[in-house]
Coordinates of C-alpha atoms in Angstrom, one line a residue:
Chain A
X299 CA 62.9 -83.1 85.2
X300 CA 65.6 -85.7 85.2
X301 CA 68.5 -86.0 87.6
X302 CA 71.3 -85.1 85.2
X303 CA 73.0 -81.8 85.9
X304 CA 73.0 -79.5 82.9
X305 CA 76.0 -77.3 82.5
X306 CA 75.3 -73.5 82.4
X307 CA 76.0 -71.9 79.1
X308 CA 76.2 -68.3 78.0
X309 CA 73.5 -67.3 75.5
X310 CA 73.7 -64.1 73.5
X311 CA 70.5 -62.5 72.1
X312 CA 69.9 -59.9 69.4
X313 CA 67.1 -57.7 70.6
X314 CA 64.7 -55.3 68.9
X315 CA 62.5 -53.1 71.1
X316 CA 60.3 -50.1 71.2
X317 CA 61.6 -48.2 74.2
X318 CA 58.6 -46.0 74.7
X319 CA 57.1 -47.8 77.6
X320 CA 60.4 -48.5 79.4
X321 CA 62.7 -46.6 81.7
X322 CA 65.7 -47.8 79.7
X323 CA 67.7 -50.9 78.9
X324 CA 69.1 -51.3 82.4
X325 CA 67.3 -52.4 85.5
X326 CA 65.9 -49.5 87.5
X327 CA 63.8 -49.3 90.7
X328 CA 61.2 -46.9 89.2
X329 CA 59.8 -48.9 86.4
X330 CA 60.0 -51.7 83.8
X331 CA 63.2 -52.0 81.8
X332 CA 64.3 -54.1 78.9
X333 CA 66.6 -56.0 81.3
X334 CA 63.8 -56.8 83.8
X335 CA 61.5 -58.0 80.9
X336 CA 64.2 -60.1 79.4
X337 CA 65.2 -61.6 82.8
X338 CA 61.5 -62.3 83.6
X339 CA 61.1 -64.1 80.2
X340 CA 64.2 -66.2 80.9
X341 CA 62.7 -67.1 84.2
X342 CA 59.4 -68.0 82.7
X343 CA 61.0 -70.2 80.1
X344 CA 63.6 -71.9 82.3
X345 CA 62.6 -71.2 85.9
X346 CA 66.1 -69.8 86.4
X347 CA 67.0 -66.4 87.8
X348 CA 69.6 -64.8 85.5
X349 CA 71.3 -61.5 85.3
X350 CA 71.5 -60.2 81.7
X351 CA 74.4 -57.9 80.5
X352 CA 73.8 -55.5 77.7
X353 CA 76.0 -54.1 74.9
X354 CA 74.8 -50.6 75.2
X355 CA 72.8 -48.6 77.7
X356 CA 69.8 -47.1 76.1
X357 CA 67.8 -44.4 78.0
X358 CA 64.1 -44.3 78.6
X359 CA 62.3 -44.0 75.3
X360 CA 65.3 -45.0 73.2
X361 CA 64.7 -47.9 70.8
X362 CA 66.9 -50.8 69.5
X363 CA 67.0 -52.8 66.3
X364 CA 70.1 -54.7 67.3
X365 CA 70.8 -54.5 71.0
X366 CA 72.9 -57.4 72.2
X367 CA 72.5 -59.0 75.6
X368 CA 73.9 -62.1 77.2
X369 CA 73.1 -64.3 80.2
X370 CA 74.0 -67.7 81.6
X371 CA 71.4 -70.4 81.8
X372 CA 71.3 -74.2 82.1
X373 CA 69.0 -75.6 79.5
X374 CA 68.8 -78.4 76.9
X375 CA 66.9 -76.1 74.5
X376 CA 68.7 -75.1 71.3
X377 CA 69.5 -71.4 70.9
X378 CA 66.7 -71.1 68.3
X379 CA 64.3 -72.7 70.8
X380 CA 65.4 -70.2 73.4
X381 CA 64.7 -67.3 71.0
X382 CA 61.2 -68.6 70.2
X383 CA 60.5 -69.4 73.8
X384 CA 61.5 -66.0 75.1
X385 CA 59.4 -64.3 72.4
X386 CA 56.4 -66.2 73.7
X387 CA 56.9 -64.6 77.1
X388 CA 58.2 -61.1 76.1
X389 CA 55.7 -58.3 75.7
X390 CA 54.8 -57.2 72.1
X391 CA 57.2 -54.3 72.1
X392 CA 60.3 -56.5 72.7
X393 CA 61.5 -59.3 70.6
X394 CA 64.5 -61.6 70.4
X395 CA 65.5 -61.5 66.7
X396 CA 68.1 -64.2 67.2
X397 CA 69.8 -66.2 69.9
X398 CA 73.1 -68.1 69.8
X399 CA 75.6 -69.7 72.1
X400 CA 78.5 -67.6 73.1
X401 CA 81.9 -68.2 74.8
X402 CA 81.7 -68.4 78.5
X403 CA 83.6 -65.1 78.8
X404 CA 81.6 -63.2 76.1
X405 CA 81.0 -59.7 77.4
X406 CA 78.5 -57.9 75.2
X407 CA 79.6 -54.5 76.4
X408 CA 83.4 -54.8 76.8
X409 CA 83.9 -56.9 73.7
X410 CA 82.0 -54.6 71.3
X411 CA 84.3 -53.2 68.6
X412 CA 81.8 -50.9 67.0
X413 CA 78.3 -49.5 67.8
X414 CA 76.0 -48.0 65.2
X415 CA 73.3 -45.6 66.3
X416 CA 70.7 -44.0 64.0
X417 CA 68.7 -40.9 64.9
X418 CA 65.4 -40.4 63.0
X419 CA 63.9 -36.9 62.3
X420 CA 60.7 -36.0 60.5
X421 CA 60.9 -32.5 59.1
X422 CA 57.3 -31.5 58.3
X423 CA 55.1 -28.7 59.6
X424 CA 52.6 -31.1 61.1
X425 CA 53.5 -33.7 63.8
X426 CA 53.5 -37.3 62.7
X427 CA 50.7 -39.6 63.9
X428 CA 51.7 -43.0 62.8
X429 CA 55.4 -42.5 63.7
X430 CA 54.7 -40.6 66.9
X431 CA 57.2 -41.8 69.6
X432 CA 59.6 -43.2 67.0
X433 CA 60.9 -40.0 65.4
X434 CA 61.8 -36.5 66.5
X435 CA 59.4 -34.1 64.9
X436 CA 61.1 -30.8 63.7
X437 CA 58.5 -28.5 62.2
X438 CA 60.7 -25.8 60.7
X439 CA 62.7 -26.5 57.5
X440 CA 66.2 -27.9 58.1
X441 CA 69.2 -27.0 56.0
X442 CA 70.4 -30.5 55.2
X443 CA 73.7 -29.4 53.5
X444 CA 74.7 -27.3 56.6
X445 CA 74.0 -30.3 58.8
X446 CA 76.0 -32.7 56.6
X447 CA 79.0 -30.3 56.6
X448 CA 78.8 -30.0 60.4
X449 CA 78.5 -33.7 60.9
X450 CA 81.6 -34.4 58.8
X451 CA 83.6 -32.0 60.9
X452 CA 82.9 -34.2 64.0
X453 CA 84.2 -37.3 62.4
X454 CA 87.6 -38.6 63.6
X455 CA 89.4 -38.7 66.9
X456 CA 88.4 -35.8 69.2
X457 CA 87.8 -35.0 72.9
X458 CA 84.0 -35.1 72.9
X459 CA 83.6 -33.7 76.5
X460 CA 81.4 -30.9 75.2
X461 CA 78.9 -33.5 73.9
X462 CA 78.4 -35.3 77.2
X463 CA 77.6 -34.5 80.8
X464 CA 80.6 -34.4 83.2
X465 CA 82.2 -37.8 82.9
X466 CA 84.7 -39.5 85.2
X467 CA 87.1 -40.9 82.6
X468 CA 88.7 -40.2 79.2
X469 CA 86.5 -38.2 76.9
X470 CA 88.5 -38.9 73.8
X471 CA 86.5 -41.0 71.3
X472 CA 86.9 -41.8 67.6
X473 CA 83.8 -41.1 65.7
X474 CA 84.2 -43.3 62.7
X475 CA 81.1 -42.0 60.9
X476 CA 78.7 -39.2 61.4
X477 CA 76.4 -39.0 58.4
X478 CA 73.2 -37.0 57.7
X479 CA 71.0 -38.5 55.1
X480 CA 67.7 -37.1 53.8
X481 CA 64.9 -38.7 51.8
X482 CA 62.0 -36.3 51.3
X483 CA 61.0 -35.1 54.8
X484 CA 62.7 -38.1 56.5
X485 CA 66.2 -37.5 58.0
X486 CA 68.5 -40.0 59.5
X487 CA 71.7 -39.3 61.3
X488 CA 74.0 -42.3 61.6
X489 CA 76.9 -42.3 64.1
X490 CA 79.4 -45.1 64.4
X491 CA 82.2 -45.6 67.0
X492 CA 83.7 -48.2 69.1
X493 CA 82.3 -46.5 72.1
X494 CA 80.3 -43.4 72.9
X495 CA 80.1 -41.0 75.9
X496 CA 76.8 -41.0 77.8
X497 CA 74.2 -39.2 75.7
X498 CA 76.7 -38.4 73.1
X499 CA 74.5 -39.2 70.1
X500 CA 71.5 -37.1 71.4
X501 CA 73.9 -34.3 72.4
X502 CA 75.3 -34.3 68.9
X503 CA 72.0 -34.5 67.1
X504 CA 70.7 -31.5 69.1
X505 CA 73.4 -29.1 67.9
X506 CA 73.3 -30.5 64.3
X507 CA 69.5 -29.6 64.3
X508 CA 70.3 -26.1 65.7
X509 CA 72.7 -25.7 62.8
X510 CA 70.0 -27.0 60.4
X511 CA 67.6 -24.4 61.8
X512 CA 70.2 -21.6 61.4
X513 CA 70.4 -21.0 65.1
X514 CA 74.0 -22.2 65.6
X515 CA 77.0 -21.9 63.3
X516 CA 79.4 -24.6 62.3
X517 CA 82.2 -22.4 63.8
X518 CA 80.4 -22.5 67.2
X519 CA 80.2 -26.3 67.0
X520 CA 83.8 -26.7 66.1
X521 CA 84.9 -24.2 68.9
X522 CA 82.9 -26.2 71.4
X523 CA 84.6 -29.4 70.2
X524 CA 88.0 -27.8 70.6
X525 CA 87.3 -26.3 74.0
X526 CA 86.0 -29.7 75.3
X527 CA 84.2 -28.2 78.3
X528 CA 81.7 -30.8 79.7
X529 CA 78.0 -30.1 78.8
X530 CA 79.0 -27.0 77.0
X531 CA 76.9 -27.6 73.9
X532 CA 73.2 -28.2 73.6
X533 CA 70.4 -29.0 73.3
X534 CA 69.9 -32.7 73.8
X535 CA 67.7 -34.3 71.2
X536 CA 64.7 -36.2 72.6
X537 CA 65.0 -39.9 73.2
X538 CA 62.2 -41.0 70.9
X539 CA 64.2 -40.6 67.7
X540 CA 67.2 -42.7 68.8
X541 CA 67.9 -46.3 67.7
X542 CA 70.7 -48.6 68.7
X543 CA 71.0 -50.3 65.3
X544 CA 74.0 -52.7 65.4
X545 CA 76.8 -53.8 67.7
X546 CA 79.9 -55.4 66.1
X547 CA 82.3 -57.9 67.7
X548 CA 85.5 -59.5 66.4
X549 CA 84.8 -63.1 65.6
X550 CA 81.3 -63.1 66.8
X551 CA 78.2 -62.3 64.7
X552 CA 74.5 -63.1 64.5
X553 CA 73.3 -64.6 61.2
X554 CA 73.5 -61.7 58.8
X555 CA 70.8 -63.2 56.6
X556 CA 68.3 -62.3 59.3
X557 CA 69.4 -58.7 60.0
X558 CA 67.6 -57.1 57.1
X559 CA 66.0 -54.2 58.9
X560 CA 69.2 -52.5 60.1
Chain B
X262 CA 31.9 -13.1 69.7
X263 CA 30.6 -10.3 67.6
X264 CA 27.2 -10.0 66.0
X265 CA 28.1 -10.5 62.4
X266 CA 26.9 -13.8 61.0
X267 CA 29.7 -15.8 59.5
X268 CA 28.7 -17.8 56.4
X269 CA 29.4 -21.6 56.7
X270 CA 32.1 -22.9 54.5
X271 CA 33.2 -26.4 53.6
X272 CA 36.6 -27.4 54.8
X273 CA 38.5 -30.4 53.5
X274 CA 41.2 -32.0 55.6
X275 CA 44.0 -34.5 54.7
X276 CA 44.3 -36.9 57.7
X277 CA 47.0 -39.2 58.9
X278 CA 46.1 -41.7 61.6
X279 CA 47.2 -44.8 63.4
X280 CA 44.0 -46.8 63.4
X281 CA 45.0 -49.2 66.2
X282 CA 43.0 -47.7 68.9
X283 CA 39.8 -47.0 66.8
X284 CA 36.8 -48.9 65.7
X285 CA 37.2 -47.5 62.2
X286 CA 36.9 -44.2 60.3
X287 CA 33.1 -44.0 60.7
X288 CA 31.1 -43.2 63.8
X289 CA 30.1 -46.3 65.7
X290 CA 28.3 -46.8 69.0
X291 CA 30.8 -49.2 70.4
X292 CA 34.0 -47.1 70.6
X293 CA 36.0 -44.1 69.5
X294 CA 36.3 -43.6 65.7
X295 CA 38.3 -41.2 63.6
X296 CA 35.1 -39.4 62.8
X297 CA 34.1 -38.9 66.4
X298 CA 37.6 -37.6 67.3
X299 CA 37.6 -35.2 64.3
X300 CA 34.1 -33.9 65.1
X301 CA 35.1 -33.5 68.7
X302 CA 38.2 -31.5 67.7
X303 CA 36.1 -29.2 65.4
X304 CA 33.7 -28.7 68.3
X305 CA 36.5 -27.9 70.7
X306 CA 38.0 -25.4 68.2
X307 CA 34.8 -23.7 67.0
X308 CA 32.1 -24.7 69.4
X309 CA 30.1 -26.0 66.5
X310 CA 28.6 -29.5 66.1
X311 CA 29.6 -30.8 62.6
X312 CA 29.2 -34.0 60.7
X313 CA 32.3 -35.0 58.9
X314 CA 32.2 -37.0 55.6
X315 CA 35.1 -39.3 54.7
X316 CA 36.6 -40.4 51.3
X317 CA 37.0 -44.0 52.3
X318 CA 35.8 -46.2 55.1
X319 CA 38.6 -47.7 57.0
X320 CA 38.0 -50.6 59.4
X321 CA 39.1 -51.0 63.0
X322 CA 42.9 -51.1 63.0
X323 CA 43.4 -49.8 59.5
X324 CA 45.7 -46.7 59.1
X325 CA 45.7 -43.7 56.8
X326 CA 48.4 -41.5 55.4
X327 CA 46.0 -39.5 53.2
X328 CA 42.4 -39.9 54.2
X329 CA 40.2 -37.0 53.1
X330 CA 37.3 -35.7 55.2
X331 CA 35.1 -32.6 54.8
X332 CA 32.8 -30.7 57.1
X333 CA 30.9 -27.4 57.1
X334 CA 31.8 -24.8 59.7
X335 CA 31.4 -21.1 60.3
X336 CA 34.7 -19.6 61.2
X337 CA 37.0 -16.7 60.4
X338 CA 40.1 -18.9 60.8
X339 CA 42.1 -19.5 57.8
X340 CA 42.3 -23.1 56.6
X341 CA 45.9 -23.3 57.9
X342 CA 44.7 -22.1 61.3
X343 CA 42.0 -24.7 61.3
X344 CA 44.6 -27.4 60.7
X345 CA 46.8 -26.2 63.5
X346 CA 43.9 -25.7 65.8
X347 CA 42.5 -29.2 65.2
X348 CA 45.9 -30.7 65.8
X349 CA 46.0 -29.1 69.2
X350 CA 42.8 -31.0 70.1
X351 CA 43.2 -34.2 68.2
X352 CA 44.9 -37.2 70.1
X353 CA 48.5 -38.0 69.2
X354 CA 47.6 -40.8 66.8
X355 CA 45.5 -38.6 64.5
X356 CA 46.8 -35.5 62.7
X357 CA 45.5 -33.1 60.1
X358 CA 48.3 -32.9 57.6
X359 CA 46.6 -30.1 55.6
X360 CA 43.3 -28.2 55.5
X361 CA 41.8 -26.2 52.6
X362 CA 38.6 -24.6 51.6
X363 CA 36.5 -26.7 49.3
X364 CA 33.5 -26.1 47.1
X365 CA 30.2 -26.2 49.0
X366 CA 29.2 -29.4 47.1
X367 CA 32.5 -31.1 47.5
X368 CA 31.8 -34.7 48.5
X369 CA 35.1 -36.5 49.5
X370 CA 33.6 -40.0 48.9
X371 CA 31.6 -39.5 45.7
X372 CA 34.0 -37.1 44.0
X373 CA 37.0 -39.3 44.4
X374 CA 38.4 -40.5 41.1
X375 CA 41.1 -42.8 42.5
X376 CA 42.1 -44.4 45.8
X377 CA 45.5 -45.8 46.6
X378 CA 45.9 -48.4 49.3
X379 CA 49.1 -49.9 50.5
X380 CA 49.4 -53.1 52.5
X381 CA 52.6 -53.7 54.4
X382 CA 54.0 -57.1 55.3
X383 CA 57.1 -58.0 57.2
X384 CA 58.5 -61.4 56.1
X385 CA 60.8 -62.5 58.9
X386 CA 60.8 -65.5 61.3
X387 CA 60.4 -63.3 64.3
X388 CA 57.6 -60.9 65.0
X389 CA 58.4 -57.2 64.7
X390 CA 58.5 -55.2 67.9
X391 CA 58.8 -51.6 66.7
X392 CA 56.4 -52.0 63.8
X393 CA 53.9 -54.2 65.7
X394 CA 50.3 -53.1 64.8
X395 CA 51.5 -51.4 61.7
X396 CA 52.5 -54.4 59.5
X397 CA 51.3 -58.0 59.0
X398 CA 53.9 -60.4 60.2
X399 CA 54.3 -63.4 57.9
X400 CA 56.9 -65.7 59.4
X401 CA 57.4 -68.3 56.6
X402 CA 59.3 -67.2 53.4
X403 CA 57.2 -65.7 50.7
X404 CA 57.7 -66.4 46.9
X405 CA 57.6 -62.8 45.8
X406 CA 57.7 -63.6 42.1
X407 CA 54.7 -65.8 42.4
X408 CA 52.8 -63.0 44.3
X409 CA 53.8 -60.5 41.6
X410 CA 52.6 -62.7 38.8
X411 CA 49.3 -63.3 40.6
X412 CA 48.8 -59.6 41.4
X413 CA 49.3 -58.6 37.7
X414 CA 46.5 -61.1 36.8
X415 CA 44.1 -59.2 38.9
X416 CA 44.7 -55.8 37.2
X417 CA 42.1 -54.5 34.9
X418 CA 38.3 -54.6 34.7
X419 CA 36.8 -57.6 36.4
X420 CA 33.9 -58.8 38.6
X421 CA 35.6 -58.9 42.0
X422 CA 32.6 -60.5 43.8
X423 CA 34.9 -63.3 45.1
X424 CA 37.0 -60.8 46.8
X425 CA 34.2 -59.2 48.9
X426 CA 31.4 -60.2 51.2
X427 CA 28.0 -60.5 49.6
X428 CA 27.4 -57.0 48.3
X429 CA 24.2 -55.3 47.2
X430 CA 25.3 -53.6 44.0
X431 CA 27.6 -54.0 41.0
X432 CA 30.7 -55.9 41.8
X433 CA 32.6 -54.9 38.7
X434 CA 35.6 -52.7 39.4
X435 CA 38.7 -51.6 37.5
X436 CA 41.9 -52.3 39.4
X437 CA 44.2 -49.9 37.8
X438 CA 47.2 -51.2 39.6
X439 CA 48.0 -54.2 41.9
X440 CA 51.7 -54.3 42.5
X441 CA 53.9 -56.3 44.9
X442 CA 57.2 -54.7 45.8
X443 CA 59.9 -56.2 48.1
X444 CA 62.9 -54.6 49.7
X445 CA 64.7 -57.1 52.0
X446 CA 62.1 -58.5 54.3
X447 CA 59.7 -55.6 53.8
X448 CA 56.8 -56.1 51.3
X449 CA 54.3 -53.6 50.1
X450 CA 51.3 -54.4 48.0
X451 CA 49.8 -51.3 46.4
X452 CA 46.3 -51.3 44.9
X453 CA 44.8 -48.4 43.0
X454 CA 41.2 -48.0 41.7
X455 CA 38.5 -45.5 41.5
X456 CA 36.5 -47.5 44.0
X457 CA 36.9 -50.8 45.9
X458 CA 34.4 -53.3 47.2
X459 CA 34.2 -53.6 51.0
X460 CA 37.3 -55.4 52.3
X461 CA 38.6 -55.9 48.8
X462 CA 42.2 -55.0 49.5
X463 CA 42.5 -57.3 52.6
X464 CA 40.6 -60.0 50.7
X465 CA 43.1 -59.7 47.8
X466 CA 46.2 -59.6 50.0
X467 CA 45.1 -62.7 51.9
X468 CA 45.1 -64.9 48.7
X469 CA 48.3 -63.3 47.4
X470 CA 50.0 -64.3 50.6
X471 CA 48.6 -67.8 50.3
X472 CA 50.1 -68.0 46.8
X473 CA 53.4 -66.6 48.2
X474 CA 53.4 -69.5 50.8
X475 CA 52.7 -72.1 48.1
X476 CA 49.3 -72.9 49.6
X477 CA 47.2 -71.6 46.7
X478 CA 47.9 -71.6 43.0
X479 CA 47.5 -68.8 40.6
X480 CA 45.1 -70.9 38.7
X481 CA 42.8 -71.2 41.7
X482 CA 42.9 -67.4 42.1
X483 CA 42.0 -66.8 38.5
X484 CA 39.2 -69.4 38.6
X485 CA 37.7 -67.6 41.7
X486 CA 37.9 -64.3 39.8
X487 CA 36.1 -65.7 36.9
X488 CA 33.5 -67.6 39.0
X489 CA 32.8 -64.3 40.9
X490 CA 31.0 -66.1 43.7
X491 CA 30.8 -63.7 46.8
X492 CA 33.2 -64.5 49.6
X493 CA 34.6 -67.5 47.7
X494 CA 38.2 -66.7 48.2
X495 CA 40.1 -66.2 51.5
X496 CA 41.6 -65.6 53.9
X497 CA 41.2 -61.9 54.8
X498 CA 44.5 -60.2 55.6
X499 CA 44.6 -58.5 59.1
X500 CA 43.7 -54.9 59.3
X501 CA 46.9 -53.7 60.9
X502 CA 48.9 -53.9 57.6
X503 CA 46.5 -51.7 55.6
X504 CA 47.0 -48.0 54.8
X505 CA 44.8 -45.6 52.9
X506 CA 47.6 -43.7 51.2
X507 CA 46.0 -41.2 48.8
X508 CA 42.6 -40.1 47.4
X509 CA 42.6 -38.3 44.0
X510 CA 40.0 -35.8 42.8
X511 CA 39.6 -34.0 39.5
X512 CA 40.5 -30.4 39.9
X513 CA 41.0 -30.6 43.7
X514 CA 44.3 -31.4 45.4
X515 CA 46.1 -30.7 48.6
X516 CA 49.5 -29.0 48.4
X517 CA 51.7 -31.8 46.9
X518 CA 54.8 -30.2 48.4
X519 CA 53.6 -31.4 51.8
X520 CA 52.7 -35.0 50.8
X521 CA 56.1 -36.5 51.0
X522 CA 55.3 -39.5 53.1
X523 CA 52.9 -41.1 50.6

């Protein structure tokens, strides 16, 4: 509007989304993605074409309570105004919970020091209606104690090759936490690590549920972990139960007072 | 299939549904209802045209965790088979959690001795994405203590005319419980009574939120209760936050072991 050049700045956003309608977090040719919706909203708000980088890749149907993305934009709007403005243009199933300015070199993926995923299961004979698409429905009764014991055995530093498709790179990871909690028929499995292999969470939840159903032993799980053969353990839990809950950085946080739903 | 006549029996079903896509629980000309979907599923399962009666009328967009309906059908299927069979034909946003045989004169509406409704509010600056359509989003901070005090003042036997549209009948009701609970930014308001006036829950939640926002005083609420002028207090809270949670009968229950999500 006026002739002054506005310097570009890097803005980081904390995103919540229902992934049901999207082909994933990253841009894809074959359908709408969280990235394409975010970039379109930035374009609507600022008339600028930006490329957004994401902390974690989430697959089609996977949800987020605390995905982190960043993009460079020239704007006189405050970060809070950017958040409100983007929410005006974003569809109802995506929301910017917070926005803040970040260092020019802030990389939401490479600078992450920890990622927390939660997998939700409903263990009832009948399928859920209200929570459909947001939980994995397991109809037969699960042995929670067996699942908890198996989850604990996966914690620590291991070669997780068995829990991922063939992967071009190191498959050692440190699983800082793998915890199964149950409250009535609602289960949640929380997994925390600096970084995960592709599909690692869903490929861990699948075997844990097999163990809970009595169809796999803890010994088989541990043997697969030790053998570390790619893709050697299954099945993969469905996308709809998975949530990227929180991404942690050294020296960079969003306002914790507004992160109540994690 | 064979020539033996099968006596009709009354079957009661415990229903969970997401009301977003429906014009309400009761049959209506202008769109799909829970009743029309249930009756269609019974017809698909048994080839019989039935008329289902419901415990409580829920409006367009209102949800249920424990609605009760009943219908008469001639079938050799067990109640559990009826439940599974109906779930095969019902859409994903409606589910029969349980079915059981009921007395031939069982009337889910008139025999109910208590109804429990829950109203869910999310109190955060930004709108929810994952819970959109399933909670009322209130952006400004709510004074929970003020809401709790006002809710308590409504408990007991009163003329609730102010909290309903003009109503042809007695407007005295006994509100056995009206309780505001908060956990982080999630609020729930639970109301329990043998029977409610039309829209009474939403017309109570609206003023309670006004009090929480500091825009109405407890004295004004109590004065409206005493004056008992129809429709004299507002606003009406939106439908999307309301859940019919449980209906209670003397001497008739569904299996409580399968009612964990109430």
